[in-house]
């Protein structure tokens, strides 16, 4: 047990720290925007990821042969810590780097790896994820989009929803039913779809924050080449599980660092905001709640260290990632609740020129309402934890 | 960075679990609950023979010179097994306080004695007001020829009836800052002017006592640490002690979680195992979350204190809050999952709940430790 950097890890930390200091764009507003999702600043963030890639910092955990750095998970954790500490911009291609790329590395053919991976790293091609449907949210395997083989191509029909980045994506990882007679987990195939294919319509979905982080997608007789599938026909469910493990598995670390940054800023807000004539930070009930949040955020960080140590031994992310996401989402909501309470009556405002902090915290507060729903609702995550970590009987 | 245990640490855990599963049965716990003192001399000797009391005591002080991490591993197993023993009061509480304050020959005698199990000690902090902070210390030590005369009433002193020595926290000076003017004295329970009365404690295997100190004369060489300046040393030692309690809470929560999980698989209602109902399985999932948080924060605190890193005090406070709340909430949840049977005297669940409540409140309830967390924010 040792939570300090080894000499190699310290050298790695110094390297990324110096690189970030030299390369974060001067016009990047670290105080306001580090906590806000990237959708509105696509060009800037695409440039940023290109710069990251040129510096060798995009997809650092990917194997070297696919353009990554072959970094250990510890190095990845250090990278995430430094990125969060310096409030660097996020890379634009989060689905590509965190989900599509690792799944292609695990299940793709030689040609597919050559075709897609480099362009994910450089952000030349942005990816989105066509999994959820209006009728298949938590019950993902109930999806009804179909793909029918017609000569040398598949014809895809269906509707997807909650698709982040679809409006700026060139490619989509897409699940469709290819055998309607098979049991629902058995007839699904995993597609890699060119978003410029005729018949795809993308409509932005505005959410509670007023911004459009995600979209609806309508596929009408979309024709894609026969070879646009990942793995075997009707084996898509198994492959999709790799994607979701990566979504929750390695995301945990970034989430915990993000929560720490947000909590430190909240402590700053409490020190600088007056409540009944005194700094809110001096109010005993607020101190208790800040301390509880510290316990949660610190638990999240340390649970991730433990999961990481296990991950290093086993080579695959375990179901603990579901646990991290569950804790993180609920903590972020409590953090948002406390922030708007500290703001006092200004917590009723969406934006306020007199105090621009309102804009940021209200965004975080409203945005966090969705954290317990996206990427697996808290209810689904509790099912996963109960069944796969604790071995309790299936709830059906 | 590595959050793993060494092979030696895993072996220690394994042997401790085997020993405690065999020896610290609930049958023993129940016998001791009903007994006059709640103490099993034979079990104490066996643990001493294993060297457990000296785990985190330095070799030059007569211990094994292992670390707080090894001690946490042992104590976690003790929490699982509901070990009835003054181990915490002597090894987890008195030893770090003595290690932080005593020197010379006395240090060797005390720590060597605790390490061998031949001497048992405890620490007396709160008084009738029930405060754990410096302002609550009213017991008075007045200088007399060659030493001090000590008077006061201490309450909630763990295992005082089983201890040879009590470290008494007293006031030697009155100053504006209550943290100043605090001194520690070593008082033998054999002194006629020390009266120990055990209280009807929620956890009958870990009794608290009322200790009346009526003008005990303490020679100057039995003062531990500097006169008037002992509070900061005590506080640091209590961070260590809080981490030991957190380890016990973690073990307890883990055991209750396992019992509840197993019961939810076996117990059938409406023709299904109750664990198939989300009202039950989600509750157990939440119990797992709390238990994981307890384990992670506890071992980090143990490491941070051992290494003396800057956030050690914050880490200890974090662990105390996370683990003690986990133990209480998880054992409450365990009772709920077990239904009516979990509320009966015959079922063991209340034994866990009682221990959890004791651990949660000792050294200060979670609100006190959350306030400490907030006071330590950079």
XYZ file of C-alpha atoms in Angstrom:
774
model
C 0.000 0.000 0.000
C 1.513 3.278 -1.063
C -0.398 6.311 -2.265
C 2.686 8.258 -3.243
C 4.118 8.459 -6.717
C 6.996 6.127 -7.479
C 9.967 7.943 -9.112
C 8.640 6.889 -12.537
C 5.148 8.094 -11.688
C 6.497 11.392 -10.366
C 8.438 11.897 -13.593
C 5.299 11.150 -15.578
C 3.312 13.626 -13.487
C 5.921 16.316 -14.044
C 5.891 15.675 -17.776
C 2.111 16.007 -18.161
C 1.996 18.985 -15.792
C 4.592 20.902 -17.774
C 2.992 19.997 -21.062
C -0.414 21.211 -19.915
C 1.022 24.452 -18.557
C 2.626 25.128 -21.910
C -0.306 24.069 -24.061
C -3.671 24.959 -22.519
C -5.032 27.702 -24.797
C -4.788 31.168 -23.306
C -8.437 31.953 -24.064
C -9.692 28.892 -22.184
C -11.676 30.159 -19.196
C -10.749 27.684 -16.507
C -12.959 29.101 -13.819
C -16.225 29.080 -15.714
C -16.119 26.406 -18.310
C -14.159 23.509 -16.964
C -17.360 22.073 -15.531
C -19.526 22.693 -18.554
C -19.907 20.117 -21.338
C -18.214 20.762 -24.626
C -21.024 20.781 -27.183
C -21.014 24.505 -27.865
C -17.294 24.817 -28.403
C -16.727 22.064 -30.923
C -14.045 23.729 -33.051
C -11.989 24.891 -30.104
C -12.185 21.492 -28.426
C -11.394 19.663 -31.634
C -8.240 21.778 -31.959
C -7.445 21.025 -28.344
C -7.718 17.279 -28.876
C -5.539 17.524 -31.976
C -2.945 19.266 -29.865
C -3.280 16.584 -27.170
C -2.778 13.928 -29.818
C 0.280 15.613 -31.271
C 1.730 15.780 -27.776
C 1.013 12.075 -27.342
C -1.670 12.606 -24.703
C -4.838 11.413 -26.464
C -5.951 7.886 -25.570
C -2.935 7.416 -23.364
C -4.157 4.044 -22.090
C -4.496 2.655 -25.617
C -1.759 0.278 -26.765
C 1.165 1.910 -28.584
C 0.497 -0.079 -31.750
C -2.836 1.747 -32.107
C -1.405 5.203 -31.549
C -1.847 5.358 -27.808
C 0.827 5.717 -25.208
C 0.447 2.266 -23.682
C 0.240 4.060 -20.358
C -0.473 2.046 -17.279
C -3.760 2.672 -15.531
C -1.843 4.426 -12.792
C -0.430 6.806 -15.366
C -3.918 7.303 -16.715
C -5.070 8.170 -13.218
C -2.225 10.651 -12.822
C -3.099 12.147 -16.188
C -6.725 12.581 -15.117
C -5.664 14.160 -11.850
C -3.431 16.692 -13.556
C -6.001 17.510 -16.212
C -8.561 18.165 -13.486
C -6.134 20.073 -11.271
C -5.249 22.456 -14.077
C -8.851 22.554 -15.302
C -7.752 21.721 -18.800
C -10.406 21.523 -21.518
C -11.882 18.059 -22.112
C -11.135 16.281 -25.395
C -14.079 16.557 -27.799
C -14.143 12.890 -28.769
C -15.086 11.352 -25.444
C -17.218 8.550 -26.881
C -14.522 7.678 -29.394
C -11.718 7.654 -26.840
C -13.585 6.026 -23.991
C -16.022 3.659 -25.670
C -15.841 3.160 -29.439
C -12.032 2.980 -29.532
C -11.557 0.453 -26.716
C -14.373 -1.707 -28.133
C -12.804 -1.674 -31.612
C -9.435 -2.546 -30.055
C -11.060 -5.501 -28.277
C -13.328 -6.799 -31.034
C -12.359 -5.147 -34.333
C -10.640 -6.691 -37.353
C -7.174 -5.619 -38.420
C -8.713 -3.436 -41.163
C -11.134 -1.796 -38.774
C -8.383 -0.934 -36.330
C -6.332 0.635 -39.114
C -9.302 2.479 -40.483
C -10.735 4.038 -37.316
C -8.401 4.257 -34.383
C -5.930 6.933 -35.483
C -8.741 9.274 -36.489
C -10.444 8.845 -33.123
C -7.263 9.957 -31.381
C -6.748 12.998 -33.582
C -10.452 13.972 -33.386
C -10.524 13.998 -37.159
C -13.554 11.766 -36.742
C -15.888 12.256 -33.812
C -18.040 9.365 -32.604
C -21.434 9.041 -31.011
C -23.247 6.107 -29.422
C -26.570 4.860 -30.835
C -27.694 2.509 -28.095
C -30.769 3.885 -26.259
C -34.144 4.049 -27.938
C -37.469 5.568 -26.914
C -38.675 2.090 -25.960
C -35.331 0.741 -24.762
C -33.687 2.753 -22.043
C -32.821 0.788 -18.942
C -33.943 -2.342 -20.767
C -31.413 -1.823 -23.521
C -31.806 -5.315 -24.949
C -35.398 -4.433 -25.802
C -34.179 -2.227 -28.666
C -36.205 -2.359 -31.877
C -34.030 -0.727 -34.554
C -33.517 -3.275 -37.300
C -30.879 -4.078 -39.871
C -31.672 -6.331 -42.808
C -29.027 -7.714 -45.129
C -29.708 -6.792 -48.746
C -26.993 -7.989 -51.082
C -23.783 -6.323 -50.034
C -25.323 -3.881 -47.621
C -27.406 -3.641 -44.508
C -30.539 -1.534 -44.468
C -31.063 0.076 -41.095
C -34.301 1.495 -39.737
C -35.064 2.826 -36.311
C -34.916 5.622 -33.821
C -32.283 6.399 -31.214
C -32.359 8.894 -28.399
C -30.057 10.645 -25.877
C -27.253 10.542 -28.432
C -24.524 12.880 -27.240
C -22.477 14.617 -29.944
C -24.551 13.105 -32.805
C -24.855 16.532 -34.440
C -21.085 16.812 -34.839
C -20.194 13.128 -35.299
C -18.822 11.379 -38.362
C -19.340 7.877 -36.958
C -21.720 6.062 -34.672
C -21.530 2.792 -32.741
C -25.016 1.482 -33.347
C -26.980 -1.490 -32.051
C -29.668 -3.005 -34.262
C -31.734 -6.167 -34.221
C -30.672 -8.561 -36.981
C -32.723 -11.569 -35.852
C -36.215 -10.738 -34.714
C -37.007 -14.366 -33.893
C -34.129 -14.894 -31.446
C -34.350 -14.166 -27.687
C -33.835 -10.453 -27.186
C -30.156 -10.610 -26.132
C -29.251 -12.964 -28.978
C -30.442 -11.147 -32.106
C -28.480 -7.898 -31.822
C -25.564 -6.832 -34.019
C -23.014 -4.093 -33.361
C -22.608 -1.658 -36.275
C -20.139 1.098 -37.108
C -22.227 3.590 -39.059
C -21.040 6.475 -41.207
C -23.132 9.428 -40.065
C -23.076 10.958 -43.567
C -25.086 8.002 -44.911
C -28.334 9.121 -46.572
C -31.430 8.620 -44.432
C -30.036 9.743 -41.066
C -31.748 12.682 -39.459
C -30.377 14.231 -36.255
C -32.563 16.471 -34.114
C -31.121 18.200 -31.061
C -32.921 17.591 -27.769
C -32.935 20.499 -25.374
C -32.603 19.478 -21.768
C -33.285 21.043 -18.389
C -30.215 23.312 -18.656
C -31.473 24.773 -21.927
C -28.494 23.476 -23.866
C -28.655 20.571 -26.258
C -26.087 18.019 -25.090
C -27.796 15.231 -26.910
C -30.032 14.364 -29.825
C -32.651 12.135 -31.317
C -31.612 10.200 -34.414
C -33.992 8.852 -37.042
C -32.703 6.148 -39.407
C -34.835 5.606 -42.502
C -33.610 2.931 -44.928
C -30.014 3.803 -44.165
C -27.773 1.649 -46.325
C -24.339 0.718 -44.965
C -21.758 -1.705 -46.383
C -21.946 -5.346 -45.328
C -18.602 -5.121 -43.520
C -19.713 -2.271 -41.197
C -20.235 -4.632 -38.308
C -18.039 -5.183 -35.285
C -17.577 -8.858 -34.396
C -20.077 -11.431 -35.598
C -23.679 -11.007 -36.673
C -26.028 -11.449 -33.668
C -23.122 -11.188 -31.194
C -23.660 -7.477 -30.563
C -24.924 -7.722 -27.004
C -21.708 -9.253 -25.729
C -19.672 -6.586 -27.514
C -21.929 -3.816 -26.224
C -21.170 -4.996 -22.701
C -17.457 -4.281 -23.356
C -18.416 -0.754 -24.348
C -20.480 -0.246 -21.208
C -17.778 -1.675 -18.955
C -15.414 0.864 -20.444
C -17.976 3.608 -20.095
C -18.284 2.996 -16.377
C -14.967 1.323 -15.683
C -12.347 3.856 -16.616
C -14.682 6.817 -16.345
C -14.678 6.475 -12.555
C -11.347 8.135 -12.151
C -12.189 11.158 -14.224
C -15.497 11.468 -12.401
C -13.907 11.427 -8.986
C -11.412 14.116 -9.921
C -14.209 16.224 -11.393
C -16.174 15.866 -8.164
C -13.123 16.941 -6.135
C -12.641 20.039 -8.271
C -16.323 20.912 -7.926
C -16.237 20.409 -4.151
C -13.165 22.602 -3.740
C -14.927 25.305 -5.728
C -18.029 24.861 -3.579
C -15.950 25.314 -0.416
C -14.629 28.515 -2.009
C -18.191 29.616 -2.743
C -19.170 28.978 0.883
C -16.243 31.047 2.125
C -17.055 33.947 -0.155
C -20.850 34.003 0.072
C -22.555 35.659 3.015
C -25.473 34.030 4.745
C -27.243 36.119 7.383
C -24.342 38.541 7.424
C -21.607 35.942 7.932
C -19.707 33.715 5.514
C -21.834 30.651 4.732
C -18.769 28.576 5.582
C -19.229 29.515 9.248
C -22.757 28.110 9.357
C -22.602 24.786 11.255
C -25.202 23.046 9.086
C -23.369 24.036 5.931
C -20.066 22.855 7.427
C -21.674 19.495 8.222
C -22.908 19.112 4.669
C -19.582 20.151 3.155
C -17.870 17.612 5.393
C -20.310 14.884 4.309
C -19.560 15.719 0.700
C -15.850 15.538 1.437
C -16.349 12.051 2.904
C -18.261 10.975 -0.209
C -15.832 12.479 -2.702
C -12.834 11.103 -0.830
C -14.486 7.671 -0.676
C -15.033 7.835 -4.404
C -11.382 8.711 -5.024
C -10.116 5.923 -2.791
C -12.613 3.327 -4.042
C -11.225 4.111 -7.473
C -7.682 3.499 -6.295
C -8.816 0.136 -4.979
C -10.689 -0.709 -8.161
C -7.633 0.358 -10.152
C -5.370 -1.933 -8.159
C -7.811 -4.788 -8.851
C -8.053 -3.779 -12.512
C -4.241 -3.881 -12.806
C -4.267 -7.444 -11.512
C -7.191 -8.760 -13.578
C -6.741 -6.732 -16.759
C -10.445 -5.896 -17.107
C -12.571 -3.257 -15.424
C -14.870 -4.942 -12.913
C -18.460 -4.121 -12.016
C -17.083 -1.718 -9.386
C -17.306 0.951 -12.089
C -21.071 0.831 -11.628
C -20.539 1.546 -7.962
C -18.396 4.603 -8.732
C -20.898 6.043 -11.136
C -23.709 5.476 -8.632
C -21.879 7.261 -5.808
C -20.612 10.035 -8.041
C -24.012 10.889 -9.514
C -25.745 11.059 -6.163
C -22.925 13.086 -4.602
C -22.958 15.548 -7.481
C -26.667 16.100 -6.936
C -26.126 16.803 -3.245
C -23.276 19.117 -4.207
C -25.531 21.002 -6.617
C -28.281 21.205 -3.986
C -25.903 22.716 -1.460
C -24.481 25.181 -4.000
C -27.831 26.745 -4.823
C -28.727 26.893 -1.130
C -25.496 28.737 -0.411
C -26.373 31.184 -3.178
C -29.525 31.995 -1.221
C -32.393 33.650 -3.133
C -30.087 33.920 -6.151
C -30.456 30.146 -6.312
C -33.824 30.844 -7.920
C -32.117 32.540 -10.877
C -30.856 30.817 -13.978
C -28.348 33.529 -14.832
C -27.379 36.752 -13.142
C -25.043 39.440 -14.433
C -24.568 40.783 -10.908
C -23.057 37.454 -9.831
C -21.842 35.266 -12.684
C -21.166 32.424 -10.219
C -24.917 31.877 -10.308
C -24.643 30.880 -13.971
C -22.040 28.204 -13.342
C -23.563 26.733 -10.207
C -27.080 26.762 -11.565
C -25.805 24.889 -14.596
C -24.060 22.318 -12.405
C -27.134 22.017 -10.196
C -29.591 21.527 -13.053
C -27.226 19.362 -15.078
C -26.669 17.030 -12.130
C -30.378 16.110 -12.144
C -29.519 13.976 -15.150
C -26.470 12.279 -13.661
C -28.557 9.639 -11.901
C -30.295 8.800 -15.193
C -27.650 8.885 -17.934
C -25.244 5.982 -18.537
C -27.356 3.633 -16.431
C -29.951 4.920 -13.977
C -29.200 4.569 -10.289
C -31.860 1.865 -10.166
C -30.181 -0.151 -12.918
C -26.789 0.357 -11.275
C -28.158 -0.923 -7.963
C -29.457 -3.976 -9.821
C -25.997 -4.509 -11.314
C -24.325 -4.098 -7.943
C -26.823 -6.420 -6.255
C -26.607 -9.119 -8.914
C -23.005 -9.007 -10.100
C -21.104 -7.776 -7.070
C -23.206 -9.267 -4.290
C -24.545 -12.286 -6.200
C -28.164 -11.682 -5.229
C -30.835 -13.398 -7.342
C -32.007 -11.658 -10.502
C -34.957 -9.406 -9.834
C -37.131 -10.843 -12.602
C 0.480 4.295 -6.174
C -0.810 0.988 -4.988
C -3.901 0.196 -2.914
C -3.052 -3.455 -2.423
C -2.015 -5.545 0.530
C 1.275 -7.425 0.671
C 1.380 -11.220 0.886
C 2.361 -10.928 4.551
C -0.615 -8.670 5.214
C -2.969 -11.106 3.465
C -1.496 -13.951 5.512
C -2.021 -11.968 8.716
C -5.657 -11.389 7.786
C -6.158 -15.052 7.035
C -4.670 -16.298 10.270
C -6.541 -13.677 12.301
C -9.824 -14.695 10.685
C -9.198 -18.347 11.384
C -8.300 -17.727 15.007
C -11.222 -15.394 15.648
C -13.781 -17.558 13.851
C -12.734 -20.376 16.131
C -12.427 -18.426 19.377
C -14.618 -15.317 19.204
C -17.928 -17.065 18.671
C -21.235 -15.422 19.421
C -21.607 -18.027 22.136
C -18.584 -16.528 23.853
C -19.855 -13.006 23.242
C -23.171 -13.891 24.877
C -21.507 -15.603 27.848
C -19.331 -12.558 28.444
C -22.253 -10.175 28.072
C -23.875 -11.950 30.998
C -20.681 -12.229 33.026
C -19.567 -9.945 35.813
C -16.684 -8.260 33.975
C -17.239 -9.097 30.311
C -13.653 -10.310 30.120
C -12.069 -13.619 29.080
C -8.591 -13.868 30.564
C -7.718 -16.980 28.569
C -8.576 -15.423 25.217
C -6.568 -12.332 26.168
C -3.514 -14.506 26.889
C -3.901 -16.379 23.617
C -3.964 -13.119 21.670
C -0.949 -11.897 23.611
C 0.887 -15.106 22.678
C 0.156 -14.327 19.041
C 1.841 -10.970 19.579
C -1.248 -9.023 18.521
C -1.032 -6.329 21.202
C 2.414 -5.307 20.021
C 1.527 -5.108 16.309
C 1.871 -1.341 15.860
C 4.192 -0.707 18.805
C 7.779 0.035 17.803
C 10.405 -2.648 18.317
C 12.472 -0.426 20.603
C 9.352 -0.027 22.778
C 8.888 -3.780 22.993
C 6.443 -4.299 20.127
C 6.595 -6.021 16.748
C 7.258 -2.777 14.911
C 4.672 -3.389 12.211
C 2.426 -0.530 11.109
C -1.043 0.849 11.708
C -2.037 -0.899 8.462
C -1.366 -4.319 10.029
C -3.170 -3.250 13.189
C -6.139 -2.118 11.082
C -6.205 -5.512 9.366
C -6.311 -7.288 12.737
C -8.918 -4.960 14.175
C -11.064 -5.258 11.057
C -11.143 -8.994 11.678
C -11.975 -8.362 15.348
C -14.906 -6.217 14.208
C -16.168 -9.050 12.007
C -15.922 -11.450 14.920
C -17.401 -9.035 17.497
C -14.359 -9.793 19.634
C -15.183 -9.204 23.302
C -11.955 -7.814 24.674
C -10.294 -4.684 26.094
C -8.055 -4.779 23.015
C -9.307 -1.450 21.706
C -9.025 0.433 25.005
C -5.513 -0.785 25.721
C -3.950 -1.235 22.287
C -6.088 1.030 20.103
C -6.528 3.919 22.518
C -4.019 3.966 25.391
C -1.010 2.762 23.386
C -1.030 5.594 20.810
C -1.615 8.180 23.552
C 1.300 6.808 25.548
C 3.479 6.508 22.439
C 2.798 10.180 21.666
C 3.631 11.443 25.153
C 5.725 9.130 27.338
C 9.494 8.857 27.310
C 12.371 7.156 29.057
C 11.973 4.120 31.248
C 8.266 4.713 31.810
C 7.626 4.584 28.085
C 9.380 1.203 27.852
C 7.505 -0.191 30.845
C 4.127 0.949 29.602
C 4.402 0.158 25.897
C 6.346 -3.037 26.559
C 3.671 -4.088 29.047
C 0.823 -3.317 26.655
C 2.651 -5.105 23.832
C 3.076 -8.270 25.895
C -0.488 -8.095 27.171
C 0.732 -8.078 30.764
C -0.400 -4.527 31.308
C -3.718 -3.040 30.323
C -4.329 0.686 30.117
C -7.145 3.004 29.093
C -7.718 6.718 28.620
C -10.181 8.959 30.480
C -11.341 11.988 28.504
C -15.013 13.028 28.883
C -16.567 14.108 32.143
C -20.137 14.490 33.309
C -20.869 17.019 30.570
C -19.988 14.360 27.995
C -17.628 16.488 25.910
C -14.703 15.221 23.850
C -13.102 18.626 23.321
C -10.519 20.452 25.404
C -13.101 22.823 26.869
C -14.785 19.840 28.485
C -11.724 19.014 30.619
C -12.392 20.189 34.181
C -10.503 17.538 36.166
C -7.838 19.431 38.060
C -4.203 18.723 38.782
C -2.659 21.006 41.394
C 1.101 21.063 41.845
C 2.288 19.664 45.163
C 5.727 18.678 46.368
C 7.269 16.281 43.854
C 4.151 16.028 41.731
C 0.461 16.795 41.462
C -2.760 16.210 43.295
C -5.444 15.061 40.875
C -9.210 15.356 41.358
C -12.194 14.976 39.072
C -14.859 12.680 37.712
C -14.380 10.954 34.405
C -17.230 9.203 32.615
C -17.368 6.875 29.595
C -13.930 5.422 30.312
C -13.691 2.172 28.348
C -12.763 -0.981 30.235
C -11.510 0.962 33.249
C -12.496 -2.000 35.452
C -10.029 -4.178 33.517
C -7.211 -1.648 33.292
C -4.091 -1.405 35.426
C -3.425 2.180 34.467
C -5.646 5.053 33.372
C -4.298 7.978 31.387
C -6.267 10.876 32.849
C -6.660 14.076 30.869
C -6.643 16.976 33.321
C -6.191 20.687 33.543
C -3.025 22.122 35.070
C -3.594 25.694 34.021
C -6.473 27.970 33.205
C -5.962 29.920 29.989
C -8.101 31.722 27.470
C -7.586 28.992 24.879
C -9.056 25.789 26.379
C -6.588 23.722 24.355
C -3.808 25.091 26.480
C -3.219 24.053 30.069
C -4.024 20.379 29.474
C -1.758 17.680 30.916
C -1.898 13.881 31.008
C -1.338 11.770 34.095
C -0.890 8.099 34.598
C -3.101 6.909 37.424
C -3.040 3.295 38.673
C -6.481 1.799 39.278
C -5.010 0.187 42.403
C -4.881 3.587 44.132
C -7.414 3.735 46.962
C -8.457 7.194 45.880
C -9.564 5.934 42.462
C -13.102 4.558 42.334
C -14.204 2.681 39.217
C -17.879 1.932 38.659
C -18.925 0.197 35.460
C -21.954 1.595 33.663
C -24.787 -0.301 32.043
C -23.289 -0.075 28.572
C -25.147 -0.706 25.290
C -22.364 -3.106 24.255
C -22.047 -5.325 27.319
C -18.724 -6.736 26.164
C -17.106 -3.335 26.101
C -18.141 -1.631 29.265
C -17.768 2.002 29.989
C -17.008 3.168 33.490
C -17.358 6.131 35.743
C -14.034 6.922 37.377
C -13.884 9.119 40.466
C -10.491 10.509 41.239
C -10.444 11.973 44.713
C -7.161 13.725 45.364
C -4.789 11.141 43.957
C -1.138 12.068 44.334
C 0.740 11.621 41.068
C 4.537 11.915 41.094
C 5.924 14.226 38.440
C 7.526 11.360 36.517
C 4.050 9.911 35.885
C 3.004 13.000 33.990
C 2.940 12.122 30.268
C 4.125 14.831 27.920
C 4.691 18.492 28.693
C 2.802 20.266 31.456
C -0.005 22.294 29.952
C 0.853 21.373 26.375
C -0.491 17.847 25.981
C -3.676 18.541 24.022
C -2.132 18.690 20.521
C -0.271 15.426 21.218
C -3.457 13.815 22.491
C -5.368 15.014 19.456
C -2.870 13.416 17.113
C -2.989 10.168 19.064
C -6.786 10.211 18.875
C -6.579 10.441 15.075
C -4.699 7.157 15.281
C -7.280 5.746 17.688
C -10.200 6.900 15.537
C -8.647 5.016 12.639
C -8.520 1.847 14.749
C -12.228 2.294 15.513
C -12.881 2.850 11.816
C -11.173 -0.467 11.067
C -13.376 -2.231 13.592
C -16.465 -0.577 12.106
C -15.395 -1.683 8.629
C -15.105 -5.305 9.708
C -18.419 -5.184 11.462
C -20.188 -3.644 8.465
C -18.637 -6.222 6.144
C -19.849 -9.108 8.273
C -23.386 -7.734 8.558
C -23.431 -7.124 4.816
C -22.470 -10.766 4.194
C -25.044 -12.088 6.653
C -27.743 -9.937 5.056
C -26.775 -10.942 1.532
C -26.843 -14.632 2.471
C -30.158 -14.302 4.245
C -31.676 -12.466 1.264
C -30.683 -15.409 -0.952
C -32.168 -18.044 1.352
C -35.257 -16.497 2.831
C -38.302 -17.003 0.623
C -41.508 -14.963 0.598
C -44.149 -14.780 -2.149
C -42.363 -17.844 -3.632
C -39.147 -15.927 -4.289
C -35.935 -15.313 -2.401
C -36.393 -11.871 -0.861
C -33.142 -10.728 -2.496
C -35.003 -10.805 -5.818
C -37.132 -7.873 -4.614
C -35.528 -4.561 -5.421
C -36.713 -3.039 -2.162
C -34.349 -5.509 -0.490
C -31.577 -5.806 -3.078
C -31.217 -2.038 -3.497
C -30.970 -1.613 0.243
C -28.204 -4.218 0.346
C -26.490 -2.493 -2.600
C -26.492 0.724 -0.573
C -25.055 -1.192 2.375
C -22.254 -2.323 0.071
C -21.566 1.264 -1.008
C -21.176 2.347 2.616
C -18.988 -0.634 3.448
C -16.700 0.031 0.488
C -16.412 3.685 1.504
C -15.544 2.599 5.035
C -12.810 0.228 3.876
C -11.231 2.673 1.407
C -11.133 5.625 3.791
C -9.930 3.512 6.728
C -6.905 2.028 5.006
C -5.997 5.341 3.466
C -6.102 6.908 6.948
C -3.946 4.109 8.351
C -1.412 4.657 5.595
C -1.537 8.456 5.883
C -0.952 8.392 9.653
C 1.798 5.815 9.367
C 3.559 7.894 6.726
C 2.828 11.225 8.404
C 1.557 12.823 5.199
C 0.062 16.334 5.496
C -3.581 15.239 5.211
C -3.287 12.498 7.852
C -5.599 14.219 10.356
C -8.197 14.909 7.669
C -7.925 11.308 6.479
C -8.537 10.001 10.008
C -11.577 12.218 10.517
C -12.920 11.163 7.126
C -12.492 7.493 8.011
C -14.148 7.905 11.411
C -17.210 9.495 9.810
C -17.421 7.100 6.866
C -16.817 3.883 8.780
C -18.788 4.552 11.923
C -21.819 5.721 9.975
C -21.451 2.704 7.705
C -21.450 0.307 10.656
C -24.535 1.860 12.183
C -26.527 2.170 8.949
C -25.478 -1.267 7.691
C -26.395 -3.007 10.949
C -29.718 -1.169 10.978
C -30.210 -2.330 7.375
C -29.208 -5.850 8.353
C -31.906 -5.881 10.998
C -34.479 -4.704 8.457
C -33.450 -7.327 5.880
C -33.750 -10.062 8.525
C -37.245 -8.926 9.456
C -38.756 -9.923 12.795
C -36.062 -12.450 13.612
C -33.408 -9.738 13.294
C -35.007 -7.832 16.145
C -34.999 -10.714 18.600
C -32.570 -11.213 21.455
C -31.600 -14.681 20.157
C -30.503 -13.393 16.764
C -27.007 -11.906 16.582
C -28.002 -8.801 14.662
C -28.503 -6.728 17.787
C -24.998 -7.605 18.948
C -23.601 -6.015 15.801
C -25.909 -3.063 16.138
C -24.846 -2.492 19.754
C -21.160 -2.616 18.898
C -21.747 -0.352 15.888
C -23.466 2.243 18.047
C -20.650 2.173 20.600
C -18.032 2.589 17.893
C -20.002 5.386 16.282
C -20.273 7.410 19.482
C -16.880 6.779 21.039
C -14.361 9.623 20.604
C -17.267 11.749 19.413
C -20.301 11.167 17.232
C -20.120 11.725 13.471
C -21.250 15.362 13.696
C -18.214 16.113 15.860
C -15.902 14.449 13.354
C -17.596 16.141 10.413
C -16.921 19.457 12.114
C -13.298 18.388 12.405
C -13.273 17.565 8.688
C -14.585 21.056 7.911
C -12.046 22.667 10.249
C -9.252 20.897 8.356
C -10.247 22.073 4.880
C -7.342 23.909 3.298
